[in-house]
mmCIF file of C-alpha atoms in Angstrom:
data_model
loop_
_atom_site.group_PDB
_atom_site.id
_atom_site.type_symbol
_atom_site.label_atom_id
_atom_site.label_comp_id
_atom_site.label_asym_id
_atom_site.label_seq_id
_atom_site.Cartn_x
_atom_site.Cartn_y
_atom_site.Cartn_z
ATOM 1 C CA MET A 689 -24.363 3.165 -55.059
ATOM 2 C CA LEU A 690 -22.933 2.156 -58.400
ATOM 3 C CA HIS A 691 -19.292 1.524 -59.078
ATOM 4 C CA ALA A 692 -17.759 1.260 -62.435
ATOM 5 C CA SER A 693 -14.369 -0.095 -63.223
ATOM 6 C CA SER A 694 -12.770 -1.594 -66.335
ATOM 7 C CA LYS A 695 -9.765 -3.577 -67.267
ATOM 8 C CA THR A 696 -9.596 -1.904 -70.697
ATOM 9 C CA GLY A 697 -8.849 1.598 -71.844
ATOM 10 C CA ALA A 698 -12.361 2.229 -73.227
ATOM 11 C CA MET A 699 -13.998 2.344 -69.741
ATOM 12 C CA SER A 700 -15.694 5.720 -70.141
ATOM 13 C CA MET A 701 -17.413 4.788 -73.436
ATOM 14 C CA HIS A 702 -19.074 1.714 -72.025
ATOM 15 C CA VAL A 703 -20.223 3.385 -68.867
ATOM 16 C CA LEU A 704 -21.783 6.212 -70.809
ATOM 17 C CA HIS A 705 -23.490 3.743 -73.129
ATOM 18 C CA ASP A 706 -25.026 1.738 -70.221
ATOM 19 C CA PHE A 707 -26.390 4.774 -68.417
ATOM 20 C CA ARG A 708 -27.845 6.207 -71.565
ATOM 21 C CA ALA A 709 -29.666 2.951 -72.120
ATOM 22 C CA ILE A 710 -31.155 3.109 -68.574
ATOM 23 C CA LEU A 711 -32.252 6.695 -69.020
ATOM 24 C CA ARG A 712 -33.843 6.019 -72.373
ATOM 25 C CA ALA A 713 -35.859 3.163 -70.868
ATOM 26 C CA VAL A 714 -37.149 5.340 -68.155
ATOM 27 C CA ASN A 715 -38.077 8.283 -70.403
ATOM 28 C CA GLU A 716 -39.851 6.171 -72.936
ATOM 29 C CA LYS A 717 -41.701 4.239 -70.212
ATOM 30 C CA LYS A 718 -40.809 0.975 -71.929
ATOM 31 C CA SER A 719 -39.796 -0.594 -68.523
ATOM 32 C CA ASN A 720 -40.291 -0.130 -64.829
ATOM 33 C CA ILE A 721 -37.543 1.234 -62.624
ATOM 34 C CA SER A 722 -37.939 -1.790 -60.463
ATOM 35 C CA GLY A 723 -37.164 -4.048 -63.290
ATOM 36 C CA ILE A 724 -33.964 -2.126 -63.903
ATOM 37 C CA VAL A 725 -33.026 -2.413 -60.239
ATOM 38 C CA LYS A 726 -33.849 -6.089 -60.365
ATOM 39 C CA GLY A 727 -31.596 -6.467 -63.340
ATOM 40 C CA LEU A 728 -28.798 -4.762 -61.463
ATOM 41 C CA SER A 729 -29.296 -7.072 -58.506
ATOM 42 C CA GLN A 730 -29.135 -10.069 -60.793
ATOM 43 C CA ALA A 731 -25.987 -8.735 -62.365
ATOM 44 C CA ASN A 732 -24.390 -8.265 -58.927
ATOM 45 C CA ASP A 733 -25.613 -11.072 -56.630
ATOM 46 C CA ILE A 734 -24.281 -9.858 -53.353
ATOM 47 C CA SER A 735 -26.024 -12.468 -51.253
ATOM 48 C CA LYS A 736 -24.007 -15.238 -53.167
ATOM 49 C CA GLY A 737 -20.789 -13.298 -53.039
ATOM 50 C CA HIS A 738 -20.402 -13.058 -56.789
ATOM 51 C CA LEU A 739 -19.511 -10.090 -58.929
ATOM 52 C CA TYR A 740 -20.381 -10.194 -62.629
ATOM 53 C CA ARG A 741 -19.034 -8.241 -65.442
ATOM 54 C CA GLY A 742 -21.225 -7.056 -68.320
ATOM 55 C CA ASN A 743 -23.695 -4.422 -69.580
ATOM 56 C CA ILE A 744 -27.465 -4.058 -69.134
ATOM 57 C CA ASP A 745 -29.813 -3.156 -72.009
ATOM 58 C CA VAL A 746 -33.264 -1.754 -71.867
ATOM 59 C CA ASP A 747 -34.928 -5.192 -72.246
ATOM 60 C CA ASN A 748 -33.223 -6.436 -68.980
ATOM 61 C CA LYS A 749 -31.099 -8.779 -70.954
ATOM 62 C CA ILE A 750 -27.664 -9.376 -69.419
ATOM 63 C CA ASN A 751 -24.687 -9.891 -71.658
ATOM 64 C CA PHE A 752 -21.291 -10.913 -70.286
ATOM 65 C CA PRO A 753 -18.702 -10.071 -72.936
ATOM 66 C CA ARG A 754 -15.013 -10.173 -71.952
ATOM 67 C CA ASN A 755 -13.182 -6.984 -71.267
ATOM 68 C CA ARG A 756 -16.365 -4.970 -70.916
ATOM 69 C CA VAL A 757 -17.659 -2.642 -68.156
ATOM 70 C CA MET A 758 -18.060 -4.239 -64.695
ATOM 71 C CA LEU A 759 -20.967 -2.855 -62.665
ATOM 72 C CA CYS A 760 -21.179 -3.397 -58.933
ATOM 73 C CA ALA A 761 -24.262 -2.683 -56.823
ATOM 74 C CA GLN A 762 -23.981 -2.477 -53.044
ATOM 75 C CA THR A 763 -26.844 -2.617 -50.663
ATOM 76 C CA ARG A 764 -26.486 -1.006 -47.171
ATOM 77 C CA LEU A 765 -28.543 -2.814 -44.606
ATOM 78 C CA LEU A 766 -29.773 -1.407 -41.204
ATOM 79 C CA HIS A 767 -27.768 -2.499 -38.175
ATOM 80 C CA THR A 768 -30.659 -4.352 -36.719
ATOM 81 C CA ASP A 769 -28.362 -7.040 -35.166
ATOM 82 C CA VAL A 770 -26.860 -4.508 -32.632
ATOM 83 C CA LYS A 771 -28.388 -5.162 -29.252
ATOM 84 C CA MET A 772 -28.753 -2.259 -26.848
ATOM 85 C CA PRO A 773 -27.767 -2.738 -23.219
ATOM 86 C CA ASP A 774 -30.572 -4.084 -21.037
ATOM 87 C CA PHE A 775 -30.383 -3.265 -17.274
ATOM 88 C CA SER A 776 -33.669 -4.785 -16.422
ATOM 89 C CA GLY A 777 -31.841 -7.413 -14.262
ATOM 90 C CA TYR A 778 -30.543 -4.714 -12.057
ATOM 91 C CA ARG A 779 -33.766 -2.826 -11.637
ATOM 92 C CA ARG A 780 -36.389 -3.569 -9.015
ATOM 93 C CA SER A 781 -39.584 -5.080 -10.290
ATOM 94 C CA SER A 782 -41.663 -2.266 -8.669
ATOM 95 C CA VAL A 783 -40.142 0.389 -11.087
ATOM 96 C CA LYS A 784 -40.042 -1.608 -14.286
ATOM 97 C CA ASN A 785 -43.595 -0.616 -15.324
ATOM 98 C CA PRO A 786 -43.398 2.613 -17.311
ATOM 99 C CA ASN A 787 -47.126 3.250 -16.806
ATOM 100 C CA LYS A 788 -46.856 3.143 -12.963
ATOM 101 C CA SER A 789 -45.486 5.880 -10.743
ATOM 102 C CA SER A 790 -42.437 4.935 -8.842
ATOM 103 C CA ALA A 791 -43.522 7.071 -5.904
ATOM 104 C CA GLU A 792 -46.028 4.385 -4.961
ATOM 105 C CA SER A 793 -43.212 1.973 -4.029
ATOM 106 C CA GLU A 794 -40.830 4.635 -2.597
ATOM 107 C CA ASP A 795 -41.411 3.658 1.065
ATOM 108 C CA GLU A 796 -40.905 -0.020 0.374
ATOM 109 C CA ARG A 797 -37.674 0.651 -1.509
ATOM 110 C CA LYS A 798 -36.357 2.979 1.250
ATOM 111 C CA LEU A 799 -37.135 0.316 3.841
ATOM 112 C CA PHE A 800 -35.074 -2.178 2.000
ATOM 113 C CA SER A 801 -32.116 0.251 1.705
ATOM 114 C CA TYR A 802 -32.369 1.089 5.424
ATOM 115 C CA LEU A 803 -32.292 -2.558 6.282
ATOM 116 C CA ILE A 804 -29.247 -3.132 4.189
ATOM 117 C CA VAL A 805 -27.416 -0.194 5.843
ATOM 118 C CA ALA A 806 -28.457 -1.355 9.313
ATOM 119 C CA GLY A 807 -27.362 -4.901 8.604
ATOM 120 C CA CYS A 808 -23.910 -3.699 7.426
ATOM 121 C CA ALA A 809 -23.501 -1.173 10.194
ATOM 122 C CA THR A 810 -24.314 -3.515 13.084
ATOM 123 C CA PRO A 811 -21.187 -5.724 12.706
ATOM 124 C CA LEU A 812 -19.114 -2.582 12.256
ATOM 125 C CA VAL A 813 -20.417 -1.101 15.508
ATOM 126 C CA VAL A 814 -19.906 -4.373 17.378
ATOM 127 C CA GLY A 815 -16.368 -4.670 16.062
ATOM 128 C CA ALA A 816 -15.597 -1.077 17.055
ATOM 129 C CA LYS A 817 -17.005 -1.702 20.532
ATOM 130 C CA THR A 818 -14.869 -4.820 20.951
ATOM 131 C CA LEU A 819 -11.723 -2.980 19.715
ATOM 132 C CA VAL A 820 -12.317 -0.066 22.122
ATOM 133 C CA THR A 821 -13.013 -2.352 25.057
ATOM 134 C CA ASP A 822 -9.878 -4.406 24.454
ATOM 135 C CA PHE A 823 -7.848 -1.224 24.324
ATOM 136 C CA ILE A 824 -9.327 0.107 27.582
ATOM 137 C CA VAL A 825 -8.724 -3.199 29.323
ATOM 138 C CA THR A 826 -5.028 -3.024 28.540
ATOM 139 C CA MET A 827 -4.889 0.162 30.687
ATOM 140 C CA SER A 828 -6.755 -1.309 33.671
ATOM 141 C CA ALA A 829 -5.088 -2.683 36.755
ATOM 142 C CA THR A 830 -3.444 -6.164 36.535
ATOM 143 C CA LYS A 831 -4.620 -9.140 38.529
ATOM 144 C CA ASP A 832 -1.857 -8.836 41.079
ATOM 145 C CA VAL A 833 -2.835 -5.200 41.752
ATOM 146 C CA LEU A 834 -6.505 -6.052 42.017
ATOM 147 C CA ALA A 835 -5.635 -8.845 44.445
ATOM 148 C CA LEU A 836 -4.135 -6.188 46.810
ATOM 149 C CA ALA A 837 -7.188 -3.995 46.494
ATOM 150 C CA LYS A 838 -8.971 -5.946 49.179
ATOM 151 C CA ILE A 839 -7.575 -7.863 52.113
ATOM 152 C CA GLU A 840 -9.226 -10.313 54.567
ATOM 153 C CA VAL A 841 -8.253 -10.238 58.238
ATOM 154 C CA LYS A 842 -8.984 -13.064 60.624
ATOM 155 C CA LEU A 843 -10.218 -11.322 63.724
ATOM 156 C CA GLY A 844 -9.681 -14.406 65.882
ATOM 157 C CA ASP A 845 -5.891 -13.915 65.622
ATOM 158 C CA ILE A 846 -6.017 -10.558 67.437
ATOM 159 C CA PRO A 847 -6.354 -10.829 71.278
ATOM 160 C CA GLU A 848 -8.303 -8.289 73.258
ATOM 161 C CA GLY A 849 -6.357 -5.132 74.002
ATOM 162 C CA LYS A 850 -3.827 -5.753 71.164
ATOM 163 C CA SER A 851 -3.362 -4.146 67.761
ATOM 164 C CA MET A 852 -2.271 -5.901 64.566
ATOM 165 C CA THR A 853 -0.337 -4.066 61.789
ATOM 166 C CA ILE A 854 -0.906 -5.320 58.199
ATOM 167 C CA LYS A 855 0.451 -4.065 54.907
ATOM 168 C CA TRP A 856 -2.443 -2.991 52.603
ATOM 169 C CA ARG A 857 -1.855 -1.113 49.306
ATOM 170 C CA GLY A 858 1.655 -0.236 50.446
ATOM 171 C CA LYS A 859 0.507 1.320 53.676
ATOM 172 C CA PRO A 860 0.264 0.081 57.275
ATOM 173 C CA LEU A 861 -3.144 -0.944 58.437
ATOM 174 C CA PHE A 862 -3.947 -0.960 62.175
ATOM 175 C CA VAL A 863 -6.638 -3.381 63.420
ATOM 176 C CA ARG A 864 -7.248 -2.960 67.128
ATOM 177 C CA HIS A 865 -9.253 -5.193 69.467
ATOM 178 C CA ARG A 866 -10.422 -2.718 72.108
ATOM 179 C CA THR A 867 -11.264 -3.547 75.644
ATOM 180 C CA ALA A 868 -14.464 -2.551 77.433
ATOM 181 C CA GLN A 869 -12.556 0.123 79.413
ATOM 182 C CA GLU A 870 -11.192 1.616 76.175
ATOM 183 C CA ILE A 871 -14.665 1.705 74.594
ATOM 184 C CA GLU A 872 -16.213 3.436 77.584
ATOM 185 C CA ARG A 873 -13.387 5.991 77.811
ATOM 186 C CA GLU A 874 -13.479 6.946 74.133
ATOM 187 C CA GLN A 875 -17.242 7.283 74.013
ATOM 188 C CA ASN A 876 -17.241 9.699 76.964
ATOM 189 C CA VAL A 877 -14.712 12.141 75.464
ATOM 190 C CA ASP A 878 -15.957 15.705 75.031
ATOM 191 C CA VAL A 879 -16.031 16.138 71.244
ATOM 192 C CA GLY A 880 -15.948 19.865 71.550
ATOM 193 C CA SER A 881 -12.480 19.763 73.075
ATOM 194 C CA LEU A 882 -10.981 17.905 70.096
ATOM 195 C CA ARG A 883 -8.923 19.543 67.298
ATOM 196 C CA ASP A 884 -10.713 17.397 64.650
ATOM 197 C CA PRO A 885 -14.074 16.787 66.333
ATOM 198 C CA GLN A 886 -15.500 13.316 65.717
ATOM 199 C CA HIS A 887 -17.504 11.061 67.988
ATOM 200 C CA ASP A 888 -16.233 7.543 68.552
ATOM 201 C CA SER A 889 -19.445 5.991 67.127
ATOM 202 C CA VAL A 890 -18.793 7.731 63.742
ATOM 203 C CA ARG A 891 -15.383 6.097 63.333
ATOM 204 C CA ILE A 892 -16.404 2.462 64.127
ATOM 205 C CA LYS A 893 -18.873 -0.159 62.974
ATOM 206 C CA LYS A 894 -18.436 -2.431 65.964
ATOM 207 C CA PRO A 895 -17.391 -0.935 69.321
ATOM 208 C CA GLU A 896 -14.676 -3.596 70.005
ATOM 209 C CA TRP A 897 -12.938 -3.265 66.652
ATOM 210 C CA LEU A 898 -10.999 -0.203 65.446
ATOM 211 C CA VAL A 899 -9.670 -0.125 61.898
ATOM 212 C CA LEU A 900 -7.242 2.709 60.910
ATOM 213 C CA LEU A 901 -4.550 3.615 58.397
ATOM 214 C CA GLY A 902 -1.259 3.852 60.224
ATOM 215 C CA VAL A 903 -0.115 7.077 58.599
ATOM 216 C CA CYS A 904 0.406 10.180 60.686
ATOM 217 C CA THR A 905 -1.572 13.114 59.305
ATOM 218 C CA HIS A 906 1.375 15.463 60.023
ATOM 219 C CA LEU A 907 4.110 14.341 57.771
ATOM 220 C CA GLY A 908 3.205 10.670 56.950
ATOM 221 C CA CYS A 909 5.158 8.892 59.574
ATOM 222 C CA VAL A 910 4.022 5.544 61.094
ATOM 223 C CA PRO A 911 2.764 5.907 64.673
ATOM 224 C CA ILE A 912 3.490 3.312 67.417
ATOM 225 C CA ALA A 913 0.457 1.363 68.643
ATOM 226 C CA ASN A 914 -0.517 1.197 72.356
ATOM 227 C CA ALA A 915 1.683 4.217 73.172
ATOM 228 C CA GLY A 916 1.325 7.924 73.956
ATOM 229 C CA GLU A 917 -0.352 9.814 76.756
ATOM 230 C CA PHE A 918 -3.855 8.756 75.724
ATOM 231 C CA GLY A 919 -3.300 5.017 75.327
ATOM 232 C CA GLY A 920 -3.727 4.862 71.620
ATOM 233 C CA TYR A 921 -0.973 5.721 69.139
ATOM 234 C CA TYR A 922 2.047 7.861 69.301
ATOM 235 C CA CYS A 923 4.215 9.328 66.451
ATOM 236 C CA PRO A 924 7.789 9.727 67.738
ATOM 237 C CA CYS A 925 8.853 11.836 64.767
ATOM 238 C CA HIS A 926 7.119 15.049 65.966
ATOM 239 C CA GLY A 927 5.265 14.030 69.067
ATOM 240 C CA SER A 928 1.648 13.522 67.840
ATOM 241 C CA HIS A 929 -0.572 11.620 70.269
ATOM 242 C CA TYR A 930 -3.776 9.832 69.299
ATOM 243 C CA ASP A 931 -6.359 8.132 71.538
ATOM 244 C CA ALA A 932 -7.799 4.588 71.188
ATOM 245 C CA SER A 933 -10.292 5.915 68.592
ATOM 246 C CA GLY A 934 -7.384 7.325 66.347
ATOM 247 C CA ARG A 935 -8.318 11.014 67.137
ATOM 248 C CA ILE A 936 -5.601 13.567 67.449
ATOM 249 C CA ARG A 937 -5.240 14.799 71.062
ATOM 250 C CA LYS A 938 -1.784 16.416 71.254
ATOM 251 C CA GLY A 939 0.985 17.359 68.919
ATOM 252 C CA PRO A 940 1.342 18.987 65.425
ATOM 253 C CA ALA A 941 -0.918 16.644 63.477
ATOM 254 C CA PRO A 942 -3.998 18.528 62.196
ATOM 255 C CA LEU A 943 -6.396 15.607 61.568
ATOM 256 C CA ASN A 944 -7.433 12.264 62.981
ATOM 257 C CA LEU A 945 -6.029 9.032 61.564
ATOM 258 C CA GLU A 946 -7.902 7.962 58.437
ATOM 259 C CA VAL A 947 -10.553 5.219 58.561
ATOM 260 C CA PRO A 948 -10.564 3.096 55.459
ATOM 261 C CA THR A 949 -13.593 1.395 53.877
ATOM 262 C CA TYR A 950 -14.235 -1.989 55.483
ATOM 263 C CA GLU A 951 -16.977 -4.476 56.255
ATOM 264 C CA PHE A 952 -17.460 -7.563 58.360
ATOM 265 C CA LEU A 953 -18.315 -10.712 56.427
ATOM 266 C CA ASP A 954 -19.004 -12.505 59.692
ATOM 267 C CA ASP A 955 -18.043 -12.233 63.372
ATOM 268 C CA ASN A 956 -14.524 -13.612 62.615
ATOM 269 C CA THR A 957 -13.699 -12.092 59.230
ATOM 270 C CA LEU A 958 -12.932 -8.503 58.251
ATOM 271 C CA VAL A 959 -12.605 -7.251 54.669
ATOM 272 C CA VAL A 960 -10.798 -3.993 54.007
ATOM 273 C CA GLY A 961 -11.127 -2.246 50.662
#
């Protein structure tokens, strides 16, 4: 691109003169176009940052008279210094080769992704499990309640023919040490004549020990031990009579006294619950 400017009023005359000289040189083949361009480059040395004033003749001679036409030649260069983004550092080495199909390394890349997902998911699952477990534990029974879930009874403290009443889970617990006569009598009872038929052997684990909940099956009263017409338990509220095996024999109660879960740790220790 050529720019022309002048500090005098006769700018158009000098510009016209200079361009006519260039065209004449080309038409008459007296000089090469490259020489003219070279002359323009010398007249306007952009690389040195200088701008010269003057006119150029056909013989590539440069004159620099004052107050004459100033010619400026600009050269546009390619933007080769602009760097394009390079994402090679973020790409896997197995897919950098443009001549190789990425399908060949698909399984390997998927395996790596699956391992990353599994590695991140495992701590989350463990953390969620811990959180849920802690939340459920807060709704479980406290230690004082669990301590009452089971009770130990020293059988040596109960003489033969007597019954001990113990509080267990807020209910009375009857532990009876039966005599040989009571055992023989209860085992010989006709089961078919009972309102709630159960044989004595079904309700006990050891013949000499009887373990019952002291709650009447009629309205929930507490029967009296070693009383009644059958030598077992008697409920004075409504007149229910139980035998020495806890079976209902007379009165309004519909069922036998309940037998809780229990076991013998040894010959002298009973655990209920």
